[in-house]
Amino acid sequence: MKSRLAMLLLVLSATVSAQDAEPAAAAPAPAAAAAPGKERAADLLAHERVLKADTQVSKTAQVTIKGKNVPYKVTAGTQPVWDKDGKVIASLFYTYYQRTDVADKSRRPLVLSFNGGPGSASVWMHIAYTGPKLLNLDAEGYPTQPYGVHDNPHSILDVADIVYIDPVNTGFSRVLDGKNDRARFFGVNADIAYLAEWVSAFVSREGRWTSPKYLIGESYGTSRVAGLALELQNAQWMYLNGVVLVSPTELGLKREGAVGEALALPYFAATAWYQKVLPADLQSRDLKDVLPEVEAFTVDELLPALAKGGFLEPQKKAQIAAKMARYSGLSETFLLQHNLSVPPEHFWKELLRAQGKTVGRLDSRYLGIDKSDTGNAPDYNAELSSWLHSFTPAINQYLRNELQFKTDLKYALFGDVHPWDFKNEKTGDNLRLAMAANPYLKVMIQSGYYDGACTYFDAKYTMWQLDPSGKMKDRLRFEGYRSGHMMYLRSEDLATSNEDLRDFIRKATPAPNAPARY
């Protein structure tokens, strides 16, 4: 699991009113330069461009969603992180959207949104998925110029208010007390603890304690929100209605050895189908007709074969290799050379090697070109380069120009959060316990079939293992999409996935006076 997470790290006519909104103030210059090695250049830069810890700008606007006008207020601001003595030690940047024609907030759902990394700003779902503004892309998710955003007709703002939160050292969020131990923020459980305190303060400030509340996290953000579900209950006495896991990580649920190796095959098959390298009889069928067959083979035949390791009978090994080749687009020879267990990076390099192309890790619809066709892994992540191409100018233009949040601070799509402490991750078990203790709480998983970092079948396995008893399986839901890690970049899936969110929120918001009981 650690190696997979490490790979994940390499890769997420209105009047403007200002409340304490002032341009970022520069910190006093140091009397002398720091000694070499004492402080990194990035830290010096952050200390020289500092936001006020508690500031905001607001603006009103409107958007048409599903053919109906939705007026809203958007607030871009910062809110402090305090230590146990009440001292401000950091400040988190957030963007908060509230529908303004709803008088009773007690029945109005509130969605709190996080991206992952760890070290990624909450920009990806903000301007490409659920928010009222949408990144300029083509129908398949590739960057277009001019850069920027336009109205999102599929936003969930019609049914819920949304706040996008940038954890410490991402976006405009920063540590303000340089003497603080980095371990206070940068680890699985430290991250969950301080964010739960921040969320509680935000909900109090905005008067949203009686609102139905939902968490949505993407990629490593799924570990974050899974852990927050229990931390909010236990430390803040805040109970949720729903948690949405977009392209989830393993959530600390173990799957080493044969299980982890086998789970990749359905993703291989989906990618091979998209790239049109499967046998004609499979290629002629719809993807959603092919995948159940591959999933059944994976669980019923491949997994037991891998469990036997070097003691698998040669004839049976050859039979398994032949079937794997049929489903994966790889040769039997290549599969046998890997003892039926192909590392993902080898797959990304090998699948289209004969065409001189590599496939993307986070979205295998994207193609790359390497310096040499030899080797075991692509030179770069084709999909991530494409995404940064479009997201970076768009979020800066939107926050600084449209929302008029003025600062000289860099908006960090990926920030300095490493080393990250992954020890004692039990976020999957924590989510199960939160569900058991809160009969209202429901969970939905959303995955793209072409995601090679957090594969869809691995996500299904996570769902199966969240509640081994099966007593809560009617509160767990899985949805798959014909795209990758950020499945919403494809316009057809943007519409479908937002509609699935809308449906999930409605069904997880109980009728008035419906009791939370078993």
Short mmCIF file of C-alpha atoms in Angstrom, two decimals:
data_model
loop_
_atom_site.label_atom_id
_atom_site.label_comp_id
_atom_site.label_asym_id
_atom_site.label_seq_id
_atom_site.Cartn_x
_atom_site.Cartn_y
_atom_site.Cartn_z
CA MET A 1 0.00 0.00 0.00
CA LYS A 2 2.77 2.45 0.89
CA SER A 3 4.33 2.19 -2.55
CA ARG A 4 0.99 2.93 -4.20
CA LEU A 5 0.43 5.92 -1.94
CA ALA A 6 3.94 7.15 -2.66
CA MET A 7 3.13 7.09 -6.36
CA LEU A 8 -0.03 8.98 -5.60
CA LEU A 9 2.05 11.73 -4.01
CA LEU A 10 3.79 12.38 -7.34
CA VAL A 11 0.59 13.42 -8.70
CA LEU A 12 -6.30 17.13 -7.91
CA SER A 13 -23.89 42.04 -12.03
CA ALA A 14 -22.79 41.44 -8.50
CA THR A 15 -21.63 43.77 -5.79
CA VAL A 16 -18.38 42.80 -4.18
CA SER A 17 -18.22 43.30 -0.43
CA ALA A 18 -15.05 42.97 1.58
CA GLN A 19 -14.78 42.14 5.26
CA ASP A 20 -11.25 42.65 6.54
CA ALA A 21 -10.13 42.00 2.96
CA GLU A 22 -6.77 43.63 2.47
CA PRO A 23 -3.91 42.73 0.15
CA ALA A 24 -1.44 40.34 1.66
CA ALA A 25 1.00 42.06 3.94
CA ALA A 26 4.68 41.33 3.56
CA ALA A 27 6.45 40.13 6.68
CA PRO A 28 9.49 42.15 7.82
CA ALA A 29 12.63 41.17 5.99
CA PRO A 30 15.04 39.11 8.09
CA ALA A 31 18.06 40.95 9.43
CA ALA A 32 20.36 38.40 7.87
CA ALA A 33 20.04 35.54 5.49
CA ALA A 34 19.41 32.18 7.05
CA ALA A 35 22.34 29.81 7.17
CA PRO A 36 22.45 27.29 4.30
CA GLY A 37 20.26 24.31 4.99
CA LYS A 38 18.47 26.00 7.89
CA GLU A 39 15.39 27.01 5.96
CA ARG A 40 14.17 26.02 2.53
CA ALA A 41 13.63 28.66 -0.14
CA ALA A 42 9.95 27.75 -0.31
CA ASP A 43 9.57 28.49 3.39
CA LEU A 44 11.30 31.86 3.06
CA LEU A 45 8.97 32.77 0.22
CA ALA A 46 5.92 31.82 2.25
CA HIS A 47 7.09 33.90 5.22
CA GLU A 48 7.56 36.95 3.01
CA ARG A 49 4.04 36.81 1.57
CA VAL A 50 1.52 36.28 4.34
CA LEU A 51 -2.28 36.38 4.34
CA LYS A 52 -4.28 37.68 7.25
CA ALA A 53 -5.48 34.70 9.24
CA ASP A 54 -9.14 35.76 9.21
CA THR A 55 -10.40 37.57 6.13
CA GLN A 56 -12.99 37.24 3.37
CA VAL A 57 -14.52 38.75 0.24
CA SER A 58 -18.06 38.03 -0.92
CA LYS A 59 -19.97 38.38 -4.15
CA THR A 60 -23.47 37.51 -5.37
CA ALA A 61 -24.19 35.79 -8.68
CA GLN A 62 -26.56 33.35 -10.32
CA VAL A 63 -26.31 30.19 -12.37
CA THR A 64 -28.75 28.11 -14.39
CA ILE A 65 -28.84 24.48 -13.21
CA LYS A 66 -31.06 21.91 -14.87
CA GLY A 67 -32.91 24.78 -16.58
CA LYS A 68 -33.69 26.72 -13.39
CA ASN A 69 -32.11 29.94 -12.08
CA VAL A 70 -30.15 29.52 -8.84
CA PRO A 71 -29.02 32.77 -7.12
CA TYR A 72 -26.07 32.43 -4.78
CA LYS A 73 -23.48 34.16 -2.65
CA VAL A 74 -19.84 33.12 -2.91
CA THR A 75 -17.34 33.89 -0.15
CA ALA A 76 -13.60 33.42 -0.55
CA GLY A 77 -11.75 33.74 2.72
CA THR A 78 -9.48 32.44 5.41
CA GLN A 79 -10.29 31.09 8.86
CA PRO A 80 -7.69 30.41 11.59
CA VAL A 81 -6.46 27.15 12.98
CA TRP A 82 -5.94 27.55 16.73
CA ASP A 83 -3.85 25.50 19.11
CA LYS A 84 -5.20 24.25 22.44
CA ASP A 85 -4.33 27.58 24.09
CA GLY A 86 -6.25 29.62 21.52
CA LYS A 87 -3.20 30.85 19.64
CA VAL A 88 -3.53 31.17 15.86
CA ILE A 89 -0.98 28.80 14.31
CA ALA A 90 -2.26 28.48 10.73
CA SER A 91 -4.95 29.74 8.40
CA LEU A 92 -7.04 27.78 5.91
CA PHE A 93 -8.37 29.24 2.70
CA TYR A 94 -11.91 28.27 1.66
CA THR A 95 -14.51 29.10 -1.00
CA TYR A 96 -18.11 28.92 0.22
CA TYR A 97 -21.21 28.89 -1.99
CA GLN A 98 -24.67 29.52 -0.48
CA ARG A 99 -27.95 29.56 -2.37
CA THR A 100 -29.61 32.87 -1.43
CA ASP A 101 -33.31 32.12 -2.11
CA VAL A 102 -33.53 29.51 0.67
CA ALA A 103 -34.69 31.00 3.97
CA ASP A 104 -34.57 27.90 6.18
CA LYS A 105 -31.00 26.59 6.44
CA SER A 106 -32.02 23.86 8.87
CA ARG A 107 -33.15 21.68 5.97
CA ARG A 108 -30.55 22.91 3.50
CA PRO A 109 -27.71 20.37 3.08
CA LEU A 110 -24.10 21.54 3.50
CA VAL A 111 -21.34 19.74 1.57
CA LEU A 112 -17.72 20.09 2.74
CA SER A 113 -15.29 19.24 -0.06
CA PHE A 114 -11.67 18.10 0.08
CA ASN A 115 -9.18 16.94 -2.51
CA GLY A 116 -6.21 14.78 -1.74
CA GLY A 117 -2.52 14.30 -2.49
CA PRO A 118 -1.84 14.59 0.38
CA GLY A 119 -0.67 18.07 -0.51
CA SER A 120 -3.29 18.95 -3.12
CA ALA A 121 -5.51 22.03 -2.99
CA SER A 122 -9.28 21.53 -3.22
CA VAL A 123 -9.29 23.02 -6.72
CA TRP A 124 -10.16 19.99 -8.81
CA MET A 125 -13.73 19.32 -7.68
CA HIS A 126 -14.25 23.07 -7.10
CA ILE A 127 -13.97 24.24 -10.71
CA ALA A 128 -14.44 20.98 -12.57
CA TYR A 129 -17.15 19.02 -10.73
CA THR A 130 -19.68 20.24 -8.17
CA GLY A 131 -19.27 24.04 -8.03
CA PRO A 132 -21.22 26.64 -10.05
CA LYS A 133 -18.16 27.42 -12.17
CA LEU A 134 -16.69 24.98 -14.68
CA LEU A 135 -13.24 24.76 -16.20
CA ASN A 136 -12.89 25.40 -19.94
CA LEU A 137 -12.27 21.94 -21.45
CA ASP A 138 -13.36 19.98 -24.46
CA ALA A 139 -15.98 17.22 -24.16
CA GLU A 140 -13.37 14.59 -23.24
CA GLY A 141 -11.54 16.74 -20.65
CA TYR A 142 -8.59 18.09 -22.65
CA PRO A 143 -7.41 21.70 -22.12
CA THR A 144 -8.62 24.46 -24.43
CA GLN A 145 -7.74 28.13 -24.80
CA PRO A 146 -8.64 30.71 -23.76
CA TYR A 147 -8.21 29.41 -20.24
CA GLY A 148 -10.83 30.18 -17.61
CA VAL A 149 -14.21 29.10 -16.28
CA HIS A 150 -17.85 29.36 -17.27
CA ASP A 151 -21.16 28.49 -15.60
CA ASN A 152 -21.67 24.84 -14.62
CA PRO A 153 -25.20 23.69 -15.56
CA HIS A 154 -24.68 20.45 -13.60
CA SER A 155 -23.56 21.90 -10.24
CA ILE A 156 -25.17 20.48 -7.09
CA LEU A 157 -25.68 24.02 -5.74
CA ASP A 158 -29.39 23.65 -6.52
CA VAL A 159 -29.70 21.04 -3.74
CA ALA A 160 -26.83 21.87 -1.35
CA ASP A 161 -24.51 24.64 -0.23
CA ILE A 162 -20.82 23.80 -0.75
CA VAL A 163 -17.54 24.81 0.88
CA TYR A 164 -14.18 23.89 -0.66
CA ILE A 165 -11.38 23.73 1.92
CA ASP A 166 -7.64 23.89 1.25
CA PRO A 167 -5.64 22.08 3.98
CA VAL A 168 -2.45 23.65 5.39
CA ASN A 169 0.21 24.51 2.78
CA THR A 170 -2.17 24.00 -0.17
CA GLY A 171 -3.96 26.71 -2.12
CA PHE A 172 -3.55 29.91 -0.08
CA SER A 173 -3.55 28.03 3.25
CA ARG A 174 -0.36 28.34 5.30
CA VAL A 175 1.27 27.66 8.64
CA LEU A 176 1.58 31.07 10.35
CA ASP A 177 3.76 30.10 13.28
CA GLY A 178 7.02 28.86 11.81
CA LYS A 179 8.03 27.37 15.16
CA ASN A 180 5.23 24.83 15.03
CA ASP A 181 6.13 21.21 14.62
CA ARG A 182 5.19 20.05 11.11
CA ALA A 183 3.90 16.83 12.65
CA ARG A 184 0.96 18.86 14.01
CA PHE A 185 -0.45 19.02 10.45
CA PHE A 186 1.24 16.57 8.10
CA GLY A 187 0.06 13.07 8.84
CA VAL A 188 -3.05 10.92 8.50
CA ASN A 189 -4.34 11.45 12.02
CA ALA A 190 -2.92 14.94 12.64
CA ASP A 191 -4.60 16.14 9.45
CA ILE A 192 -7.96 14.72 10.54
CA ALA A 193 -7.71 16.18 14.05
CA TYR A 194 -7.00 19.81 13.13
CA LEU A 195 -9.47 19.76 10.21
CA ALA A 196 -12.25 18.51 12.50
CA GLU A 197 -11.62 21.48 14.82
CA TRP A 198 -11.64 23.83 11.82
CA VAL A 199 -14.86 22.38 10.42
CA SER A 200 -16.58 22.70 13.79
CA ALA A 201 -15.58 26.38 14.00
CA PHE A 202 -16.74 27.02 10.42
CA VAL A 203 -20.12 25.39 11.03
CA SER A 204 -20.54 27.48 14.19
CA ARG A 205 -19.59 30.74 12.45
CA GLU A 206 -21.97 30.08 9.57
CA GLY A 207 -24.87 28.89 11.74
CA ARG A 208 -25.08 25.48 10.07
CA TRP A 209 -25.30 23.14 13.04
CA THR A 210 -28.87 22.05 12.19
CA SER A 211 -28.17 21.53 8.48
CA PRO A 212 -27.77 17.99 7.09
CA LYS A 213 -24.03 17.67 6.49
CA TYR A 214 -22.03 15.75 3.90
CA LEU A 215 -18.33 15.21 3.29
CA ILE A 216 -16.91 14.56 -0.16
CA GLY A 217 -13.27 13.66 -0.72
CA GLU A 218 -11.29 12.70 -3.79
CA SER A 219 -8.23 10.42 -3.94
CA TYR A 220 -6.29 10.87 -0.66
CA GLY A 221 -9.18 13.15 0.30
CA THR A 222 -11.20 9.95 0.76
CA SER A 223 -8.89 8.89 3.60
CA ARG A 224 -9.34 12.39 5.02
CA VAL A 225 -13.17 12.38 4.96
CA ALA A 226 -13.43 8.75 6.06
CA GLY A 227 -11.39 9.63 9.15
CA LEU A 228 -13.23 12.91 9.67
CA ALA A 229 -16.58 11.12 9.84
CA LEU A 230 -15.60 9.48 13.14
CA GLU A 231 -13.45 12.37 14.44
CA LEU A 232 -16.32 14.82 13.99
CA GLN A 233 -18.62 12.47 15.90
CA ASN A 234 -16.21 11.69 18.73
CA ALA A 235 -14.38 15.01 19.20
CA GLN A 236 -16.89 17.60 17.94
CA TRP A 237 -20.20 15.74 18.48
CA MET A 238 -21.13 16.49 14.88
CA TYR A 239 -23.03 13.75 13.06
CA LEU A 240 -23.13 13.47 9.27
CA ASN A 241 -25.74 12.33 6.79
CA GLY A 242 -23.38 11.19 4.08
CA VAL A 243 -19.81 10.63 2.95
CA VAL A 244 -18.85 10.51 -0.74
CA LEU A 245 -15.59 8.80 -1.73
CA VAL A 246 -14.40 9.85 -5.20
CA SER A 247 -11.63 7.60 -6.56
CA PRO A 248 -10.87 6.24 -3.09
CA THR A 249 -7.56 5.08 -1.67
CA GLU A 250 -7.33 1.85 0.30
CA LEU A 251 -8.43 3.57 3.54
CA GLY A 252 -5.97 1.48 5.52
CA LEU A 253 -7.80 -1.75 4.61
CA LYS A 254 -5.07 -4.27 3.88
CA ARG A 255 -4.79 -6.03 0.50
CA GLU A 256 -1.16 -7.02 0.15
CA GLY A 257 0.05 -9.99 -1.85
CA ALA A 258 -2.24 -11.91 -4.17
CA VAL A 259 -5.32 -9.79 -3.46
CA GLY A 260 -3.66 -6.51 -4.33
CA GLU A 261 -2.05 -8.01 -7.44
CA ALA A 262 -5.31 -9.49 -8.76
CA LEU A 263 -7.45 -6.38 -8.28
CA ALA A 264 -5.70 -4.53 -11.13
CA LEU A 265 -6.90 -6.79 -13.96
CA PRO A 266 -10.39 -5.28 -14.49
CA TYR A 267 -8.74 -1.86 -14.84
CA PHE A 268 -6.31 -3.33 -17.39
CA ALA A 269 -9.30 -4.69 -19.30
CA ALA A 270 -11.16 -1.36 -19.25
CA THR A 271 -8.10 0.48 -20.56
CA ALA A 272 -7.41 -2.11 -23.23
CA TRP A 273 -11.06 -1.87 -24.34
CA TYR A 274 -10.84 1.91 -24.58
CA GLN A 275 -7.58 1.73 -26.54
CA LYS A 276 -9.12 -0.90 -28.85
CA VAL A 277 -6.55 -3.64 -28.33
CA LEU A 278 -8.84 -6.44 -27.09
CA PRO A 279 -9.84 -9.40 -29.26
CA ALA A 280 -12.62 -8.57 -31.74
CA ASP A 281 -15.36 -10.46 -29.86
CA LEU A 282 -14.68 -8.51 -26.66
CA GLN A 283 -14.05 -5.23 -28.45
CA SER A 284 -17.47 -5.44 -30.14
CA ARG A 285 -19.26 -5.59 -26.77
CA ASP A 286 -20.04 -2.63 -24.52
CA LEU A 287 -17.56 -1.98 -21.70
CA LYS A 288 -20.16 -2.56 -18.99
CA ASP A 289 -20.93 -5.93 -20.56
CA VAL A 290 -17.26 -6.98 -20.62
CA LEU A 291 -16.21 -5.91 -17.12
CA PRO A 292 -18.45 -8.27 -15.08
CA GLU A 293 -16.90 -11.20 -16.94
CA VAL A 294 -13.39 -9.98 -16.11
CA GLU A 295 -14.31 -9.30 -12.48
CA ALA A 296 -15.65 -12.85 -12.09
CA PHE A 297 -12.45 -14.31 -13.58
CA THR A 298 -10.37 -12.12 -11.26
CA VAL A 299 -12.10 -13.30 -8.09
CA ASP A 300 -12.84 -16.90 -9.03
CA GLU A 301 -9.71 -17.88 -10.99
CA LEU A 302 -6.89 -15.34 -10.94
CA LEU A 303 -6.84 -14.72 -7.20
CA PRO A 304 -6.63 -18.43 -6.26
CA ALA A 305 -3.92 -18.92 -8.89
CA LEU A 306 -1.80 -16.06 -7.56
CA ALA A 307 -2.26 -17.36 -4.03
CA LYS A 308 -0.39 -20.54 -5.06
CA GLY A 309 2.63 -18.54 -6.20
CA GLY A 310 5.47 -20.70 -7.49
CA PHE A 311 3.52 -23.88 -6.73
CA LEU A 312 0.84 -23.19 -9.34
CA GLU A 313 0.80 -26.06 -11.83
CA PRO A 314 2.52 -25.08 -15.14
CA GLN A 315 -0.52 -26.06 -17.23
CA LYS A 316 -2.84 -24.01 -15.02
CA LYS A 317 -0.40 -21.09 -15.12
CA ALA A 318 -0.44 -21.17 -18.92
CA GLN A 319 -4.26 -21.25 -18.93
CA ILE A 320 -4.47 -18.27 -16.59
CA ALA A 321 -1.93 -16.35 -18.67
CA ALA A 322 -3.95 -16.99 -21.84
CA LYS A 323 -7.11 -15.61 -20.23
CA MET A 324 -5.28 -12.64 -18.77
CA ALA A 325 -3.84 -11.86 -22.20
CA ARG A 326 -7.33 -11.99 -23.69
CA TYR A 327 -8.64 -9.52 -21.10
CA SER A 328 -5.64 -7.19 -20.72
CA GLY A 329 -4.25 -6.58 -24.22
CA LEU A 330 -0.85 -7.84 -23.01
CA SER A 331 0.95 -10.84 -24.48
CA GLU A 332 1.04 -14.21 -22.76
CA THR A 333 4.83 -14.05 -22.83
CA PHE A 334 4.87 -10.68 -21.06
CA LEU A 335 2.43 -11.96 -18.41
CA LEU A 336 4.43 -15.12 -17.78
CA GLN A 337 7.64 -13.11 -17.52
CA HIS A 338 5.90 -11.20 -14.70
CA ASN A 339 4.57 -14.38 -13.05
CA LEU A 340 1.00 -13.19 -13.79
CA SER A 341 1.52 -10.07 -11.63
CA VAL A 342 2.17 -6.95 -13.73
CA PRO A 343 3.06 -3.71 -11.90
CA PRO A 344 0.80 -0.86 -13.08
CA GLU A 345 3.71 1.21 -14.41
CA HIS A 346 4.79 -1.71 -16.59
CA PHE A 347 1.25 -1.88 -17.99
CA TRP A 348 1.19 1.85 -18.80
CA LYS A 349 4.44 1.43 -20.74
CA GLU A 350 3.72 -1.91 -22.40
CA LEU A 351 0.10 -1.72 -23.62
CA LEU A 352 0.77 0.57 -26.60
CA ARG A 353 4.53 0.12 -26.83
CA ALA A 354 4.24 -1.12 -30.44
CA GLN A 355 2.49 2.17 -31.32
CA GLY A 356 5.20 4.25 -29.61
CA LYS A 357 2.76 5.52 -26.98
CA THR A 358 2.25 5.25 -23.23
CA VAL A 359 -1.07 5.50 -21.38
CA GLY A 360 -1.81 7.82 -18.48
CA ARG A 361 -1.70 6.66 -14.87
CA LEU A 362 -4.62 8.64 -13.44
CA ASP A 363 -6.60 8.44 -16.67
CA SER A 364 -5.57 5.88 -19.25
CA ARG A 365 -7.44 7.61 -22.07
CA TYR A 366 -4.53 10.07 -22.20
CA LEU A 367 -1.48 9.19 -24.29
CA GLY A 368 2.17 10.11 -23.80
CA ILE A 369 5.34 9.96 -25.88
CA ASP A 370 8.58 8.80 -24.27
CA LYS A 371 12.17 9.46 -25.29
CA SER A 372 12.62 5.73 -25.81
CA ASP A 373 10.12 2.93 -26.32
CA THR A 374 12.24 0.70 -24.10
CA GLY A 375 11.97 0.63 -20.33
CA ASN A 376 9.45 -0.36 -17.70
CA ALA A 377 7.62 2.90 -16.95
CA PRO A 378 6.51 6.10 -18.75
CA ASP A 379 8.76 9.16 -18.58
CA TYR A 380 5.91 11.32 -17.26
CA ASN A 381 2.21 11.29 -16.38
CA ALA A 382 0.47 12.43 -19.58
CA GLU A 383 -2.83 13.14 -17.86
CA LEU A 384 -1.43 15.23 -15.00
CA SER A 385 0.49 17.47 -17.39
CA SER A 386 -2.74 18.07 -19.29
CA TRP A 387 -4.70 18.89 -16.15
CA LEU A 388 -2.15 21.35 -14.74
CA HIS A 389 -2.16 22.97 -18.18
CA SER A 390 -5.80 24.00 -17.71
CA PHE A 391 -6.45 24.19 -13.95
CA THR A 392 -3.62 26.51 -12.91
CA PRO A 393 -4.52 29.58 -15.00
CA ALA A 394 -8.25 29.05 -14.45
CA ILE A 395 -8.22 28.96 -10.64
CA ASN A 396 -5.87 31.94 -10.41
CA GLN A 397 -8.01 33.99 -12.83
CA TYR A 398 -11.21 33.08 -10.97
CA LEU A 399 -10.05 33.71 -7.39
CA ARG A 400 -7.93 36.81 -8.04
CA ASN A 401 -9.92 38.54 -10.81
CA GLU A 402 -13.53 37.37 -10.64
CA LEU A 403 -13.81 37.00 -6.86
CA GLN A 404 -11.29 39.80 -6.21
CA PHE A 405 -9.39 37.89 -3.54
CA LYS A 406 -6.22 39.98 -3.67
CA THR A 407 -2.91 38.49 -2.56
CA ASP A 408 0.63 38.06 -3.86
CA LEU A 409 0.75 34.61 -2.31
CA LYS A 410 1.09 31.71 -4.75
CA TYR A 411 -1.94 29.45 -5.05
CA ALA A 412 -0.30 26.05 -4.54
CA LEU A 413 -2.05 23.31 -6.45
CA PHE A 414 0.46 20.99 -4.78
CA GLY A 415 2.06 22.15 -1.55
CA ASP A 416 4.90 21.32 0.81
CA VAL A 417 3.47 18.73 3.20
CA HIS A 418 6.13 16.07 3.16
CA PRO A 419 7.24 14.00 4.91
CA TRP A 420 3.71 12.79 5.57
CA ASP A 421 3.10 10.39 8.46
CA PHE A 422 1.07 7.44 7.16
CA LYS A 423 1.34 5.41 10.35
CA ASN A 424 -1.77 4.07 12.05
CA GLU A 425 -4.14 4.73 9.17
CA LYS A 426 -7.43 3.13 10.10
CA THR A 427 -9.74 5.46 8.21
CA GLY A 428 -11.76 2.64 6.66
CA ASP A 429 -12.40 1.08 10.06
CA ASN A 430 -13.17 4.55 11.42
CA LEU A 431 -15.78 5.11 8.72
CA ARG A 432 -17.38 1.77 9.49
CA LEU A 433 -17.58 2.66 13.18
CA ALA A 434 -19.03 6.08 12.38
CA MET A 435 -21.72 4.40 10.27
CA ALA A 436 -22.49 1.87 12.98
CA ALA A 437 -22.89 4.61 15.59
CA ASN A 438 -24.94 6.87 13.30
CA PRO A 439 -27.90 5.19 11.56
CA TYR A 440 -28.33 8.29 9.36
CA LEU A 441 -24.90 7.98 7.77
CA LYS A 442 -24.70 6.66 4.20
CA VAL A 443 -21.69 6.26 1.88
CA MET A 444 -21.32 6.48 -1.89
CA ILE A 445 -18.23 5.57 -3.91
CA GLN A 446 -17.61 7.10 -7.35
CA SER A 447 -14.86 5.67 -9.57
CA GLY A 448 -13.64 5.98 -13.15
CA TYR A 449 -12.99 2.76 -15.05
CA TYR A 450 -9.79 4.19 -16.57
CA ASP A 451 -8.16 5.26 -13.30
CA GLY A 452 -4.91 3.35 -12.82
CA ALA A 453 -3.91 4.92 -9.49
CA CYS A 454 -7.07 4.18 -7.50
CA THR A 455 -8.67 1.53 -9.67
CA TYR A 456 -12.42 1.03 -9.75
CA PHE A 457 -12.25 -2.65 -8.78
CA ASP A 458 -9.99 -1.81 -5.86
CA ALA A 459 -12.69 0.70 -4.83
CA LYS A 460 -15.30 -2.05 -5.02
CA TYR A 461 -13.10 -4.21 -2.81
CA THR A 462 -12.89 -1.33 -0.33
CA MET A 463 -16.69 -1.13 -0.27
CA TRP A 464 -16.96 -4.89 0.29
CA GLN A 465 -14.51 -4.74 3.21
CA LEU A 466 -15.90 -1.63 4.90
CA ASP A 467 -18.57 -3.72 6.58
CA PRO A 468 -17.58 -7.42 6.62
CA SER A 469 -20.78 -8.23 8.56
CA GLY A 470 -22.95 -7.10 5.64
CA LYS A 471 -25.36 -5.46 8.06
CA MET A 472 -24.90 -1.99 6.52
CA LYS A 473 -24.52 -2.88 2.84
CA ASP A 474 -27.85 -1.21 2.02
CA ARG A 475 -26.19 2.09 3.09
CA LEU A 476 -23.22 1.61 0.74
CA ARG A 477 -23.44 2.53 -2.95
CA PHE A 478 -21.02 2.26 -5.89
CA GLU A 479 -21.14 4.17 -9.19
CA GLY A 480 -18.71 3.70 -12.09
CA TYR A 481 -17.96 6.08 -14.98
CA ARG A 482 -16.27 5.91 -18.41
CA SER A 483 -13.43 8.19 -17.43
CA GLY A 484 -10.43 8.26 -15.09
CA HIS A 485 -9.41 9.51 -11.65
CA MET A 486 -11.32 12.78 -12.18
CA MET A 487 -14.23 11.19 -14.01
CA TYR A 488 -16.11 14.49 -14.11
CA LEU A 489 -13.69 15.94 -16.71
CA ARG A 490 -15.57 14.04 -19.41
CA SER A 491 -18.74 16.06 -20.07
CA GLU A 492 -21.08 13.06 -20.21
CA ASP A 493 -19.80 11.78 -16.88
CA LEU A 494 -19.91 15.28 -15.38
CA ALA A 495 -23.67 15.28 -15.91
CA THR A 496 -24.17 11.72 -14.70
CA SER A 497 -21.92 11.91 -11.64
CA ASN A 498 -23.48 15.16 -10.42
CA GLU A 499 -26.94 13.65 -10.86
CA ASP A 500 -25.79 10.68 -8.79
CA LEU A 501 -24.59 13.09 -6.08
CA ARG A 502 -27.90 14.96 -6.20
CA ASP A 503 -29.80 11.68 -5.82
CA PHE A 504 -27.52 10.53 -2.98
CA ILE A 505 -27.99 13.79 -1.03
CA ARG A 506 -31.77 13.66 -1.40
CA LYS A 507 -31.98 10.04 -0.29
CA ALA A 508 -29.57 10.53 2.63
CA THR A 509 -31.47 13.57 3.93
CA PRO A 510 -34.20 12.03 6.11
CA ALA A 511 -37.80 13.12 6.12
CA PRO A 512 -38.73 15.60 8.89
CA ASN A 513 -38.88 13.94 12.29
CA ALA A 514 -37.62 10.59 10.98
CA PRO A 515 -35.67 9.04 13.90
CA ALA A 516 -32.09 7.80 13.71
CA ARG A 517 -32.57 4.28 15.04
CA TYR A 518 -32.07 0.63 14.18
#
